[in-house]
Amino acid sequence: METLLKVEGINVYYGAIHAIKDISFQVNQGEIVTLIGANGAGKTTTLQTVSGLLRSKTGSILFDGQDINTVSADKLVGRGLAQVPEGRRVFLQMSVEENLEMGAYTQPPAGVPRDLEMVYDLFPRLKERRSQVAGTLSGGEQQMLAMGRALMSHPKLLMLDEPSMGLAPILVEQIFDIIKDLNRKGSTILLVEQNAQMALSVAHRGYVMETGKIVATGTGAELIESPEIKRAYLGG
Ligand SMILES: Nc1ncnc2c1ncn2[C@@H]1O[C@H](COP(=O)(O)OP(=O)(O)OP(=O)(O)O)[C@@H](O)[C@H]1O
Ligand SMILES: [Mg+2]
């Protein structure tokens, strides 16, 4: 299996706070890999370091065979690394379609209409609302829009930070179905979640984070069955 992302020995600080403590993990082509952990474990910090918004003082981050430790976040989008941030962050004043077009800023304009159709096929709800202002969408619709916008950049790796946060159970199911569907169609996904049950049930492999460290790893099935993981993260 080809390695798409290889993170080795990274350490990240916020001033004096040592948020990420020497972690290593990898994502292979075609996988869904999840990072799970409680509030403050360091999941978002890890994603932001991979996407170039934060920097590690040590170690290396290889993406698609190249060291990206010092590459800027906007350049990384052009190289195929897309992040859907925690809390969605869509452009609230813009329409659904304008948001999607913004996601295509690294792409040749000629392909944009075709990519819009691809996103609308995946999220029919967005098609119905293509001219609606994003600020008036529901939370679930905003999540779909944020994912659609990321897909417009043709990512080799799609990183999702808590896509299920704040959504009703039925919408959580829908979002996870879409994640599985995207993966079946060839997308490689790094999924950060507090909803460990759902995340482990769709992921090929997972890593468990606790206070800045990776404390367990295995296949999704292995982690779901592990007594310690059950006790700490799965309510049983
Ligand atoms: N900008 C910041 N300044 C100082 N400390 C920060 C900052 N952002 C995060 N931290 C701290 O770093 C640690 C890791 O935070 P992070 O946001 O990565 O956690 P998380 O696993 O994503 O949590 P959650 O599930 O609540 O989103 C926490 O202790 C947090 O308080
Ligand atoms: Mg977070």
Short mmCIF file of C-alpha atoms and ligand atoms in Angstrom, two decimals:
data_model
loop_
_atom_site.label_atom_id
_atom_site.label_comp_id
_atom_site.label_asym_id
_atom_site.label_seq_id
_atom_site.Cartn_x
_atom_site.Cartn_y
_atom_site.Cartn_z
CA MET A 1 0.00 0.00 0.00
CA GLU A 2 1.34 3.41 -0.95
CA THR A 3 1.85 5.92 1.85
CA LEU A 4 0.20 9.28 1.15
CA LEU A 5 0.91 11.06 4.44
CA LYS A 6 3.69 10.19 6.85
CA VAL A 7 4.04 12.22 10.02
CA GLU A 8 7.08 11.48 12.16
CA GLY A 9 8.06 12.83 15.55
CA ILE A 10 6.24 16.15 15.50
CA ASN A 11 6.07 18.48 18.51
CA VAL A 12 3.83 21.55 18.56
CA TYR A 13 3.70 24.31 21.17
CA TYR A 14 1.38 27.20 21.89
CA GLY A 15 3.82 29.41 23.74
CA ALA A 16 4.74 27.38 26.82
CA ILE A 17 1.98 24.80 26.25
CA HIS A 18 3.33 21.59 24.74
CA ALA A 19 0.21 20.55 22.80
CA ILE A 20 1.61 17.76 20.59
CA LYS A 21 4.21 15.48 22.10
CA ASP A 22 6.29 13.59 19.60
CA ILE A 23 3.56 11.88 17.62
CA SER A 24 3.89 9.76 14.48
CA PHE A 25 1.20 8.34 12.22
CA GLN A 26 0.51 7.64 8.59
CA VAL A 27 -2.29 7.52 6.05
CA ASN A 28 -2.07 5.18 3.08
CA GLN A 29 -3.64 5.74 -0.30
CA GLY A 30 -7.31 4.75 -0.29
CA GLU A 31 -7.71 4.59 3.48
CA ILE A 32 -10.02 6.25 5.95
CA VAL A 33 -7.89 6.89 9.02
CA THR A 34 -9.35 8.40 12.16
CA LEU A 35 -7.79 10.33 15.03
CA ILE A 36 -10.02 10.08 18.06
CA GLY A 37 -9.69 11.55 21.53
CA ALA A 38 -11.36 13.71 24.14
CA ASN A 39 -11.57 17.52 24.26
CA GLY A 40 -8.12 19.06 24.22
CA ALA A 41 -6.30 15.86 23.22
CA GLY A 42 -4.60 17.65 20.32
CA LYS A 43 -6.61 16.47 17.31
CA THR A 44 -7.21 19.89 15.75
CA THR A 45 -3.63 20.95 16.47
CA THR A 46 -2.42 17.86 14.62
CA LEU A 47 -4.57 18.58 11.55
CA GLN A 48 -3.53 22.21 11.50
CA THR A 49 0.11 21.22 11.61
CA VAL A 50 -0.34 18.88 8.66
CA SER A 51 -2.20 21.56 6.72
CA GLY A 52 0.56 24.13 7.34
CA LEU A 53 -1.34 26.47 9.68
CA LEU A 54 0.88 25.49 12.62
CA ARG A 55 4.50 24.34 12.60
CA SER A 56 6.32 21.49 14.26
CA LYS A 57 9.70 22.22 15.79
CA THR A 58 10.90 18.70 15.12
CA GLY A 59 10.37 15.67 12.93
CA SER A 60 8.99 15.52 9.41
CA ILE A 61 5.75 15.57 7.49
CA LEU A 62 5.85 13.83 4.12
CA PHE A 63 2.89 14.24 1.79
CA ASP A 64 2.77 12.52 -1.57
CA GLY A 65 6.48 11.78 -1.31
CA GLN A 66 7.57 15.33 -0.48
CA ASP A 67 8.58 17.07 2.72
CA ILE A 68 5.90 19.70 3.39
CA ASN A 69 7.16 20.93 6.76
CA THR A 70 7.83 24.43 5.44
CA VAL A 71 5.24 24.67 2.63
CA SER A 72 2.53 27.30 3.16
CA ALA A 73 -1.07 26.28 3.76
CA ASP A 74 -2.39 27.83 0.54
CA LYS A 75 0.26 26.07 -1.57
CA LEU A 76 -0.68 22.77 0.05
CA VAL A 77 -4.26 23.10 -1.22
CA GLY A 78 -2.85 23.26 -4.75
CA ARG A 79 -0.83 20.12 -4.03
CA GLY A 80 -3.91 18.19 -3.04
CA LEU A 81 -4.27 18.63 0.70
CA ALA A 82 -7.71 19.91 1.71
CA GLN A 83 -8.97 20.53 5.22
CA VAL A 84 -12.55 21.01 6.37
CA PRO A 85 -12.01 22.91 9.62
CA GLU A 86 -13.76 22.38 12.91
CA GLY A 87 -16.96 24.44 12.93
CA ARG A 88 -17.22 24.42 9.09
CA ARG A 89 -16.21 28.07 8.45
CA VAL A 90 -18.13 28.62 5.23
CA PHE A 91 -18.38 32.14 3.83
CA LEU A 92 -21.64 33.15 5.46
CA GLN A 93 -22.44 36.11 3.18
CA MET A 94 -21.87 34.18 -0.03
CA SER A 95 -24.25 31.84 -1.79
CA VAL A 96 -23.80 28.08 -1.77
CA GLU A 97 -22.50 28.14 -5.33
CA GLU A 98 -20.09 31.01 -4.66
CA ASN A 99 -18.69 29.08 -1.70
CA LEU A 100 -18.13 26.06 -3.92
CA GLU A 101 -16.46 28.19 -6.58
CA MET A 102 -14.10 29.58 -3.92
CA GLY A 103 -13.04 26.02 -3.21
CA ALA A 104 -11.91 25.68 -6.83
CA TYR A 105 -9.45 28.58 -6.73
CA THR A 106 -6.50 26.30 -7.45
CA GLN A 107 -8.25 24.65 -10.40
CA PRO A 108 -8.48 25.65 -14.08
CA PRO A 109 -11.81 27.51 -14.56
CA ALA A 110 -12.90 25.27 -17.44
CA GLY A 111 -13.40 22.32 -15.10
CA VAL A 112 -15.47 24.16 -12.51
CA PRO A 113 -18.97 23.54 -13.97
CA ARG A 114 -18.25 19.80 -14.11
CA ASP A 115 -16.97 19.80 -10.53
CA LEU A 116 -20.05 21.71 -9.35
CA GLU A 117 -22.19 18.96 -10.85
CA MET A 118 -20.06 16.32 -9.07
CA VAL A 119 -20.67 18.06 -5.73
CA TYR A 120 -24.37 18.55 -6.44
CA ASP A 121 -24.70 14.83 -7.27
CA LEU A 122 -23.16 14.02 -3.91
CA PHE A 123 -25.23 16.61 -2.01
CA PRO A 124 -28.58 17.14 -3.78
CA ARG A 125 -29.60 19.42 -0.90
CA LEU A 126 -26.92 21.89 -1.95
CA LYS A 127 -28.18 21.91 -5.50
CA GLU A 128 -31.67 22.90 -4.35
CA ARG A 129 -30.07 25.71 -2.35
CA ARG A 130 -27.38 26.80 -4.77
CA SER A 131 -28.35 30.49 -4.69
CA GLN A 132 -29.18 30.60 -0.96
CA VAL A 133 -26.83 32.59 1.26
CA ALA A 134 -24.69 30.16 3.28
CA GLY A 135 -25.35 31.91 6.60
CA THR A 136 -28.98 30.81 6.41
CA LEU A 137 -28.18 27.10 5.90
CA SER A 138 -28.71 24.63 8.74
CA GLY A 139 -25.69 23.20 10.55
CA GLY A 140 -25.84 19.97 8.57
CA GLU A 141 -26.16 21.82 5.29
CA GLN A 142 -23.17 23.98 6.22
CA GLN A 143 -21.17 20.81 6.90
CA MET A 144 -22.14 19.48 3.47
CA LEU A 145 -21.12 22.80 1.92
CA ALA A 146 -17.76 22.80 3.70
CA MET A 147 -17.10 19.25 2.47
CA GLY A 148 -18.25 20.15 -1.05
CA ARG A 149 -16.01 23.19 -1.08
CA ALA A 150 -13.02 21.06 -0.11
CA LEU A 151 -13.83 18.53 -2.84
CA MET A 152 -13.76 21.32 -5.46
CA SER A 153 -9.96 21.42 -5.01
CA HIS A 154 -9.57 17.76 -6.13
CA PRO A 155 -7.86 16.70 -2.91
CA LYS A 156 -5.56 13.70 -2.76
CA LEU A 157 -6.16 13.78 0.98
CA LEU A 158 -9.33 15.14 2.56
CA MET A 159 -8.97 16.05 6.23
CA LEU A 160 -12.20 16.46 8.19
CA ASP A 161 -12.23 17.99 11.68
CA GLU A 162 -15.27 16.76 13.62
CA PRO A 163 -17.80 16.69 10.78
CA SER A 164 -20.47 15.31 13.12
CA MET A 165 -20.17 18.07 15.71
CA GLY A 166 -23.52 19.55 16.72
CA LEU A 167 -25.56 17.51 14.25
CA ALA A 168 -28.70 15.48 14.96
CA PRO A 169 -28.18 11.69 14.86
CA ILE A 170 -29.89 11.30 11.48
CA LEU A 171 -27.57 13.87 9.93
CA VAL A 172 -24.54 12.31 11.57
CA GLU A 173 -25.50 9.04 9.83
CA GLN A 174 -25.83 10.87 6.53
CA ILE A 175 -22.46 12.58 6.86
CA PHE A 176 -20.76 9.27 7.69
CA ASP A 177 -22.51 7.57 4.76
CA ILE A 178 -21.11 10.28 2.51
CA ILE A 179 -17.64 9.80 3.96
CA LYS A 180 -17.84 6.07 3.17
CA ASP A 181 -19.18 6.80 -0.29
CA LEU A 182 -16.39 9.29 -1.06
CA ASN A 183 -13.84 6.72 0.07
CA ARG A 184 -15.38 4.02 -2.14
CA LYS A 185 -15.05 6.44 -5.04
CA GLY A 186 -11.34 6.77 -4.32
CA SER A 187 -10.87 9.55 -1.75
CA THR A 188 -8.30 9.10 1.00
CA ILE A 189 -9.60 10.59 4.25
CA LEU A 190 -8.13 11.65 7.58
CA LEU A 191 -11.04 11.99 9.96
CA VAL A 192 -10.84 13.68 13.36
CA GLU A 193 -13.74 12.84 15.66
CA GLN A 194 -14.98 12.86 19.21
CA ASN A 195 -17.71 10.49 18.08
CA ALA A 196 -15.41 7.49 18.43
CA GLN A 197 -18.10 4.88 17.79
CA MET A 198 -19.04 6.28 14.38
CA ALA A 199 -15.50 7.14 13.39
CA LEU A 200 -14.09 3.70 14.24
CA SER A 201 -16.97 1.98 12.48
CA VAL A 202 -16.10 3.63 9.13
CA ALA A 203 -12.31 3.83 9.49
CA HIS A 204 -9.82 1.26 8.22
CA ARG A 205 -7.42 2.29 10.95
CA GLY A 206 -7.39 4.63 13.91
CA TYR A 207 -5.13 6.39 16.37
CA VAL A 208 -6.21 7.35 19.87
CA MET A 209 -4.88 10.63 21.25
CA GLU A 210 -4.62 11.61 24.90
CA THR A 211 -3.08 14.90 26.11
CA GLY A 212 -0.93 15.36 23.04
CA LYS A 213 0.22 11.77 22.64
CA ILE A 214 -0.87 8.76 20.61
CA VAL A 215 -1.73 6.09 23.15
CA ALA A 216 -3.23 3.36 20.97
CA THR A 217 -3.50 2.36 17.32
CA GLY A 218 -5.08 -0.45 15.35
CA THR A 219 -7.74 -1.24 12.80
CA GLY A 220 -11.14 0.34 13.37
CA ALA A 221 -12.49 -3.08 14.36
CA GLU A 222 -9.64 -3.77 16.80
CA LEU A 223 -10.06 -0.44 18.55
CA ILE A 224 -13.86 -0.79 18.82
CA GLU A 225 -13.35 -4.19 20.49
CA SER A 226 -10.59 -3.07 22.85
CA PRO A 227 -11.78 -3.01 26.49
CA GLU A 228 -9.75 0.11 27.36
CA ILE A 229 -11.07 2.02 24.36
CA LYS A 230 -14.60 0.88 25.14
CA ARG A 231 -14.30 2.09 28.69
CA ALA A 232 -12.68 5.43 27.88
CA TYR A 233 -14.39 6.44 24.64
CA LEU A 234 -17.38 4.28 23.84
CA GLY A 235 -19.34 4.57 27.07
CA GLY A 236 -18.97 0.99 28.10
N1 LIG B 1 -4.46 28.92 20.22
C1 LIG B 1 -4.16 28.23 21.33
N2 LIG B 1 -3.45 28.79 22.32
C2 LIG B 1 -3.10 28.09 23.43
N3 LIG B 1 -3.44 26.80 23.63
C3 LIG B 1 -4.16 26.20 22.67
C4 LIG B 1 -4.56 26.87 21.47
N4 LIG B 1 -5.28 26.01 20.71
C5 LIG B 1 -5.31 24.86 21.41
N5 LIG B 1 -4.65 24.95 22.58
C6 LIG B 1 -4.48 23.89 23.59
O1 LIG B 1 -3.85 22.78 22.97
C7 LIG B 1 -4.44 21.55 23.41
C8 LIG B 1 -4.96 20.77 22.22
O2 LIG B 1 -6.05 21.47 21.63
P1 LIG B 1 -6.80 20.95 20.32
O3 LIG B 1 -7.70 22.03 19.88
O4 LIG B 1 -5.81 20.45 19.36
O5 LIG B 1 -7.64 19.73 20.90
P2 LIG B 1 -8.74 18.82 20.21
O6 LIG B 1 -8.32 17.41 20.42
O7 LIG B 1 -8.99 19.27 18.83
O8 LIG B 1 -10.01 19.11 21.14
P3 LIG B 1 -11.59 19.23 20.75
O9 LIG B 1 -12.10 17.82 20.65
O10 LIG B 1 -12.17 19.93 21.95
O11 LIG B 1 -11.72 20.00 19.48
C9 LIG B 1 -5.51 21.96 24.41
O12 LIG B 1 -4.99 21.82 25.70
C10 LIG B 1 -5.80 23.40 24.08
O13 LIG B 1 -6.21 24.13 25.25
MG MG B 2 -10.64 20.06 17.88
#
